[in-house]
């Protein structure tokens, strides 16, 4: 497609660089020919309250034109922080040009403990890139996550603890007791390559940064972005084959994601989502209602993490900054502010009244129509509900309303 100004836009398969954006990544959206990836020098930022840090975004776009002369437009890089109660922008430089490279530096300052995201946007291409900001006084921010009759706790020092019902080994403590009556340190993990058991490294610079809990399984991310899972594995929700581990009483390293840096996790009823620092989402586990977002739905186990597909099941979805998972549905938010859902819609938790194909689920991502001028700062999923919070502190929720 061509614009009135002569710009050319291409989308679809890009295995031979035919989109012309200096990458070989497929795109379900129109991409300006001659544009380039918007890069950022930090993907993860950890600061204390009142502490400042710099982050730089850059692009080397030189847009192609069908008309005579160069199609000269100067990209403007703009910044925003999803939750300005956690961190704030204190300074941004104008775009600095060095050859074809355009860069912009943003200075952020921590305000209170929590996690949020800073997003840079290219004014010409609309491309976004992001970094995850954690503001904390200790190693990480403490967190409690509750599943079916069990609890996993993440302490500020990065240690993780489990207690409660221990069927399927879901407390992660490595004991055979049916019940763990008091908080117990989770101190071992399994490397599935050789089934060896190792100590989890806990120190001033090592530990777990985040956790998530599903119905009967749990997830944790360490300081290097390595993902671990334990508990029930009947659908492959631990990211390892059921025939190797039908359940796990200790965290199992998900080797298929060892080359990715995971920055956020979400656990559904029996499925798992993992967000990488580059904005892709891997899904694995149960997929009977299309909750893995791979264009299909089936009752087989799906233990191999696979990237969620783009619109209509084409390409791969990128630019994701937040994720959430319900019993059998999933949610993702993109850096451009759009919100997408997929999976079960029996209780209208996808944000649509009905689907065009008559099904009560969607295996492809669906865009949620947001109220006008709404800026989403965080998303959440309940068992049969979906919700988001705006930058003004307003909350919207939809789905099951059985108990009002």
Coordinates of N, CA and C in Angstrom, one line a residue, residues 4-163:
X4 N -0.4 9.0 0.5 CA -0.5 10.2 -0.4 C 0.9 10.9 -0.5
X5 N 1.7 10.7 0.5 CA 3.0 11.4 0.5 C 4.1 10.5 -0.1
X6 N 3.7 9.3 -0.6 CA 4.7 8.4 -1.3 C 5.2 7.3 -0.4
X7 N 4.9 7.3 0.8 CA 5.4 6.3 1.7 C 4.8 4.9 1.3
X8 N 5.6 3.8 1.5 CA 5.1 2.5 1.1 C 5.0 1.7 2.4
X9 N 3.9 0.9 2.5 CA 3.6 0.1 3.7 C 3.4 -1.3 3.3
X10 N 4.1 -2.3 3.9 CA 4.0 -3.7 3.6 C 3.8 -4.5 4.9
X11 N 3.1 -5.6 4.8 CA 3.0 -6.5 6.0 C 2.8 -7.9 5.5
X12 N 2.9 -8.8 6.5 CA 2.9 -10.3 6.1 C 4.2 -11.0 6.4
X13 N 4.5 -12.0 5.5 CA 5.7 -12.7 5.7 C 7.0 -11.9 5.4
X14 N 8.0 -12.1 6.2 CA 9.2 -11.3 6.1 C 10.5 -12.1 6.2
X15 N 10.4 -13.4 5.8 CA 11.5 -14.3 5.9 C 12.7 -13.9 5.0
X16 N 12.4 -13.2 4.0 CA 13.5 -12.7 3.1 C 13.7 -11.2 3.1
X17 N 13.2 -10.6 4.2 CA 13.4 -9.1 4.4 C 12.5 -8.3 3.4
X18 N 11.4 -9.0 2.9 CA 10.6 -8.3 1.9 C 9.8 -7.2 2.4
X19 N 9.6 -7.1 3.7 CA 8.9 -5.9 4.3 C 9.7 -4.6 4.2
X20 N 11.0 -4.8 4.2 CA 11.9 -3.6 4.0 C 12.1 -2.8 5.3
X21 N 12.0 -3.4 6.5 CA 12.2 -2.7 7.7 C 13.5 -3.1 8.4
X22 N 14.4 -3.6 7.7 CA 15.7 -4.0 8.2 C 15.7 -5.2 9.2
X23 N 14.6 -5.9 9.2 CA 14.4 -7.1 10.0 C 13.9 -8.2 9.2
X24 N 13.8 -9.4 9.7 CA 13.1 -10.5 9.0 C 12.0 -11.0 9.9
X25 N 11.4 -10.2 10.7 CA 10.3 -10.5 11.5 C 9.0 -10.3 10.8
X26 N 8.1 -11.3 10.8 CA 6.8 -11.1 10.2 C 5.9 -10.1 10.9
X27 N 5.0 -9.5 10.2 CA 4.2 -8.5 10.8 C 2.7 -8.6 10.3
X28 N 1.8 -8.6 11.2 CA 0.4 -8.6 10.8 C -0.2 -7.1 10.7
X29 N 0.7 -6.2 10.8 CA 0.3 -4.8 10.7 C 1.2 -4.1 9.6
X30 N 0.6 -3.0 9.0 CA 1.4 -2.3 8.0 C 2.7 -1.7 8.6
X31 N 3.8 -1.9 7.9 CA 5.1 -1.4 8.3 C 5.7 -0.5 7.2
X32 N 6.2 0.7 7.6 CA 6.7 1.6 6.7 C 8.0 1.1 6.1
X33 N 8.1 1.0 4.8 CA 9.4 0.5 4.2 C 10.5 1.5 4.4
X34 N 11.6 1.0 4.8 CA 12.7 1.9 5.1 C 12.9 2.2 6.6
X35 N 11.8 1.8 7.4 CA 11.9 2.0 8.8 C 12.8 1.0 9.4
X36 N 13.1 1.2 10.7 CA 14.0 0.2 11.3 C 13.4 -0.1 12.7
X37 N 14.0 -1.1 13.3 CA 13.6 -1.4 14.7 C 13.9 -0.3 15.6
X38 N 13.0 0.0 16.5 CA 13.3 1.0 17.6 C 14.0 0.3 18.7
X39 N 15.2 0.7 19.0 CA 16.0 0.0 20.0 C 16.0 0.7 21.3
X40 N 16.3 0.0 22.4 CA 16.4 0.6 23.7 C 17.6 -0.1 24.4
X41 N 18.4 0.7 25.2 CA 19.6 0.2 25.7 C 19.5 -0.6 27.0
X42 N 18.3 -0.5 27.6 CA 18.0 -1.3 28.8 C 16.6 -1.9 28.7
X43 N 16.5 -3.1 29.1 CA 15.2 -3.8 29.1 C 14.7 -4.0 30.5
X44 N 15.6 -4.0 31.5 CA 15.2 -4.1 32.9 C 15.9 -3.1 33.7
X45 N 15.1 -2.3 34.5 CA 15.7 -1.2 35.3 C 15.3 -1.5 36.7
X46 N 16.2 -1.5 37.6 CA 16.0 -1.7 39.1 C 16.5 -0.5 39.8
X47 N 15.7 0.2 40.5 CA 16.1 1.4 41.3 C 15.4 1.4 42.6
X48 N 15.9 2.2 43.5 CA 15.3 2.5 44.8 C 14.4 3.7 44.7
X49 N 13.6 4.0 45.7 CA 12.8 5.2 45.7 C 13.8 6.4 45.7
X50 N 13.5 7.4 45.0 CA 14.3 8.7 44.9 C 15.5 8.5 44.0
X51 N 15.8 7.3 43.6 CA 17.0 7.0 42.8 C 16.6 7.3 41.3
X52 N 17.6 7.8 40.5 CA 17.3 8.0 39.1 C 18.1 7.1 38.2
X53 N 17.7 6.9 37.0 CA 18.4 6.1 36.0 C 18.0 6.7 34.6
X54 N 19.0 6.5 33.7 CA 18.8 6.9 32.3 C 18.5 5.7 31.4
X55 N 17.7 5.9 30.4 CA 17.4 4.9 29.4 C 17.4 5.6 28.0
X56 N 18.0 5.0 27.0 CA 18.1 5.6 25.7 C 17.4 4.7 24.6
X57 N 16.6 5.4 23.8 CA 15.9 4.7 22.7 C 16.5 5.3 21.4
X58 N 16.7 4.5 20.4 CA 17.3 4.9 19.1 C 16.7 4.2 17.9
X59 N 16.7 4.9 16.8 CA 16.3 4.4 15.5 C 17.1 4.9 14.4
X60 N 17.2 4.1 13.3 CA 18.0 4.6 12.1 C 17.1 4.5 10.9
X61 N 15.9 4.9 11.0 CA 14.9 4.9 9.9 C 15.3 5.9 8.8
X62 N 15.1 5.5 7.6 CA 15.2 6.3 6.4 C 14.2 5.9 5.5
X63 N 13.0 6.5 5.6 CA 11.8 6.0 4.9 C 11.9 6.1 3.4
X64 N 11.4 5.1 2.7 CA 11.4 5.0 1.2 C 10.2 5.8 0.7
X65 N 10.4 6.5 -0.5 CA 9.3 7.3 -1.1 C 9.2 6.9 -2.6
X66 N 8.0 6.9 -3.1 CA 7.8 6.6 -4.5 C 8.0 7.9 -5.3
X67 N 8.1 9.0 -4.7 CA 8.2 10.3 -5.4 C 9.7 10.7 -5.5
X68 N 10.0 11.6 -6.3 CA 11.4 12.1 -6.5 C 11.8 12.7 -5.2
X69 N 13.1 12.6 -4.9 CA 13.7 13.2 -3.7 C 13.5 12.3 -2.5
X70 N 14.2 12.6 -1.5 CA 14.1 11.8 -0.3 C 12.8 12.0 0.4
X71 N 12.3 11.0 1.0 CA 11.0 11.1 1.8 C 11.5 11.5 3.2
X72 N 11.8 12.8 3.4 CA 12.4 13.2 4.6 C 11.4 13.5 5.7
X73 N 11.5 12.7 6.8 CA 10.7 13.0 8.0 C 11.6 12.6 9.1
X74 N 11.5 13.4 10.2 CA 12.3 13.2 11.3 C 11.5 12.5 12.4
X75 N 11.9 11.3 12.8 CA 11.3 10.6 13.9 C 11.4 11.4 15.2
X76 N 10.3 11.5 15.9 CA 10.3 12.0 17.3 C 10.0 10.8 18.2
X77 N 10.9 10.6 19.2 CA 10.7 9.6 20.2 C 10.0 10.1 21.4
X78 N 8.9 9.6 21.7 CA 8.2 10.1 22.9 C 8.2 9.0 24.0
X79 N 8.0 9.4 25.2 CA 8.1 8.5 26.3 C 6.8 8.5 27.2
X80 N 6.5 7.4 27.8 CA 5.4 7.4 28.8 C 5.7 6.3 29.8
X81 N 5.3 6.4 31.0 CA 5.3 5.4 32.0 C 3.9 5.0 32.4
X82 N 3.7 3.6 32.4 CA 2.4 3.1 32.6 C 1.8 3.6 34.0
X83 N 2.5 3.4 35.0 CA 2.1 3.8 36.4 C 3.0 4.9 36.9
X84 N 2.5 6.1 36.8 CA 3.3 7.3 37.2 C 3.4 7.4 38.8
X85 N 2.6 6.6 39.5 CA 2.7 6.6 40.9 C 4.0 5.8 41.4
X86 N 4.5 4.9 40.5 CA 5.7 4.1 40.9 C 7.0 4.8 40.4
X87 N 7.0 5.3 39.3 CA 8.2 6.0 38.7 C 7.7 7.2 37.9
X88 N 8.6 8.2 37.7 CA 8.2 9.4 36.9 C 9.3 9.7 36.0
X89 N 8.9 10.4 34.9 CA 9.9 11.0 34.0 C 10.3 12.3 34.5
X90 N 11.6 12.5 34.7 CA 12.1 13.8 35.2 C 12.8 14.6 34.2
X91 N 13.2 13.9 33.1 CA 13.8 14.7 32.0 C 13.9 13.8 30.7
X92 N 13.7 14.4 29.6 CA 13.9 13.8 28.3 C 14.6 14.7 27.4
X93 N 15.7 14.3 26.7 CA 16.4 15.1 25.7 C 15.6 15.1 24.4
X94 N 15.9 16.1 23.6 CA 15.4 16.1 22.2 C 16.1 15.0 21.5
X95 N 15.7 14.8 20.3 CA 16.3 13.7 19.4 C 17.7 14.2 19.0
X96 N 18.7 13.4 19.3 CA 20.1 13.7 18.9 C 20.4 12.8 17.7
X97 N 20.9 13.4 16.6 CA 21.2 12.7 15.4 C 22.7 12.5 15.2
X98 N 23.1 11.3 14.9 CA 24.5 11.0 14.5 C 24.5 10.1 13.3
X99 N 24.7 10.7 12.1 CA 24.5 9.9 10.9 C 23.1 9.6 10.7
X100 N 22.8 8.3 10.5 CA 21.4 7.9 10.3 C 20.8 7.5 11.7
X101 N 21.6 7.5 12.7 CA 21.1 7.1 14.0 C 20.5 8.3 14.8
X102 N 19.2 8.1 15.3 CA 18.5 9.1 16.1 C 18.3 8.5 17.5
X103 N 18.7 9.3 18.5 CA 18.6 8.8 19.9 C 17.9 9.8 20.8
X104 N 17.3 9.3 21.8 CA 16.6 10.1 22.8 C 16.8 9.5 24.2
X105 N 17.3 10.3 25.1 CA 17.5 9.8 26.5 C 16.4 10.3 27.4
X106 N 15.9 9.3 28.2 CA 14.9 9.7 29.3 C 15.5 9.4 30.6
X107 N 15.3 10.3 31.6 CA 15.7 10.0 33.0 C 14.5 9.8 33.8
X108 N 14.5 8.6 34.5 CA 13.4 8.3 35.3 C 13.8 8.3 36.8
X109 N 12.8 8.4 37.7 CA 13.1 8.4 39.1 C 12.0 7.6 39.8
X110 N 12.5 6.7 40.7 CA 11.6 5.9 41.5 C 10.8 6.7 42.5
X111 N 9.5 6.4 42.7 CA 8.7 7.1 43.6 C 8.3 6.2 44.8
X112 N 7.8 5.0 44.5 CA 7.4 4.1 45.6 C 7.6 2.7 45.1
X113 N 7.7 1.7 46.0 CA 7.9 0.3 45.6 C 6.8 -0.2 44.7
X114 N 7.2 -0.9 43.6 CA 6.3 -1.5 42.7 C 7.0 -1.7 41.4
X115 N 6.2 -2.3 40.4 CA 6.7 -2.5 39.1 C 5.9 -1.9 38.0
X116 N 6.5 -1.2 37.1 CA 5.8 -0.6 36.0 C 6.6 -0.7 34.7
X117 N 6.2 0.0 33.7 CA 6.9 -0.1 32.4 C 7.1 1.3 31.8
X118 N 8.3 1.6 31.2 CA 8.5 2.8 30.5 C 8.5 2.4 29.0
X119 N 7.8 3.2 28.2 CA 7.6 2.9 26.7 C 8.0 4.0 25.9
X120 N 8.8 3.7 24.9 CA 9.3 4.7 23.9 C 8.5 4.5 22.6
X121 N 8.0 5.5 21.9 CA 7.3 5.4 20.7 C 7.9 6.2 19.6
X122 N 8.0 5.6 18.4 CA 8.5 6.3 17.2 C 7.3 7.0 16.6
X123 N 7.4 8.3 16.4 CA 6.2 9.1 15.9 C 5.9 8.8 14.4
X124 N 6.8 8.3 13.6 CA 6.6 8.0 12.2 C 6.0 6.6 12.1
X125 N 6.7 5.6 12.6 CA 6.3 4.2 12.4 C 5.3 3.7 13.4
X126 N 5.2 4.4 14.6 CA 4.3 3.9 15.6 C 4.9 2.7 16.4
X127 N 6.1 2.3 16.0 CA 6.7 1.2 16.8 C 7.0 1.6 18.2
X128 N 6.9 0.6 19.1 CA 7.2 0.9 20.5 C 8.3 0.0 21.0
X129 N 9.0 0.4 22.0 CA 9.9 -0.5 22.7 C 9.8 -0.1 24.2
X130 N 10.1 -1.1 25.1 CA 9.9 -0.8 26.5 C 10.9 -1.4 27.4
X131 N 10.9 -0.9 28.6 CA 11.8 -1.4 29.7 C 11.0 -1.6 30.9
X132 N 11.2 -2.7 31.6 CA 10.4 -2.9 32.9 C 11.2 -2.3 34.0
X133 N 10.5 -1.5 34.8 CA 11.0 -0.8 36.0 C 10.6 -1.4 37.3
X134 N 11.5 -1.8 38.1 CA 11.2 -2.3 39.4 C 11.8 -1.3 40.4
X135 N 10.9 -0.8 41.2 CA 11.4 0.1 42.3 C 11.2 -0.7 43.6
X136 N 12.4 -0.9 44.3 CA 12.3 -1.6 45.6 C 13.5 -1.3 46.4
X137 N 13.3 -1.5 47.7 CA 14.4 -1.2 48.7 C 15.3 -2.4 49.0
X138 N 14.7 -3.6 48.8 CA 15.5 -4.9 49.0 C 15.9 -5.4 47.6
X139 N 16.0 -6.8 47.6 CA 16.4 -7.4 46.3 C 15.2 -7.4 45.3
X140 N 14.0 -7.5 45.8 CA 12.8 -7.4 45.0 C 11.6 -6.9 45.8
X141 N 10.5 -6.8 45.2 CA 9.3 -6.5 46.0 C 8.6 -7.7 46.5
X142 N 8.2 -7.8 47.7 CA 7.5 -9.0 48.3 C 6.2 -9.2 47.6
X143 N 5.7 -10.5 47.6 CA 4.5 -10.9 46.9 C 3.9 -12.1 47.5
X144 N 2.6 -12.2 47.6 CA 1.9 -13.5 48.0 C 1.0 -13.9 46.8
X145 N 1.1 -15.2 46.5 CA 0.2 -15.7 45.4 C -0.5 -17.0 46.0
X146 N -1.8 -17.1 45.7 CA -2.6 -18.2 46.3 C -3.2 -19.0 45.2
X147 N -3.1 -20.4 45.3 CA -3.7 -21.3 44.4 C -4.8 -22.1 45.1
X148 N -5.0 -23.3 44.6 CA -6.0 -24.2 45.2 C -5.5 -24.7 46.6
X149 N -5.8 -24.1 47.7 CA -5.4 -24.5 49.0 C -3.9 -24.5 49.3
X150 N -3.1 -23.7 48.6 CA -1.7 -23.5 48.9 C -1.3 -22.1 48.6
X151 N -0.1 -21.8 49.2 CA 0.4 -20.4 49.1 C 1.9 -20.4 48.7
X152 N 2.3 -19.5 47.9 CA 3.7 -19.3 47.5 C 4.0 -17.8 47.9
X153 N 5.0 -17.6 48.6 CA 5.4 -16.2 49.0 C 6.8 -15.9 48.5
X154 N 6.9 -14.7 48.0 CA 8.2 -14.1 47.6 C 8.6 -13.0 48.6
X155 N 9.7 -13.2 49.3 CA 10.2 -12.3 50.3 C 11.0 -11.2 49.6
X156 N 11.2 -10.1 50.3 CA 12.0 -9.0 49.7 C 13.4 -9.3 49.5
X157 N 13.9 -10.4 50.1 CA 15.3 -10.8 49.9 C 15.5 -11.7 48.7
X158 N 14.4 -12.0 48.0 CA 14.4 -12.9 46.8 C 14.2 -14.4 47.1
X159 N 14.0 -14.7 48.4 CA 13.7 -16.1 48.7 C 12.2 -16.4 48.4
X160 N 11.9 -17.7 48.1 CA 10.5 -18.1 47.9 C 10.2 -19.2 48.9
X161 N 8.9 -19.2 49.4 CA 8.5 -20.1 50.4 C 7.1 -20.6 50.0
X162 N 6.8 -21.9 50.5 CA 5.6 -22.5 50.2 C 4.9 -23.2 51.4
X163 N 3.6 -23.2 51.4 CA 2.9 -24.0 52.5 C 1.5 -24.2 52.0

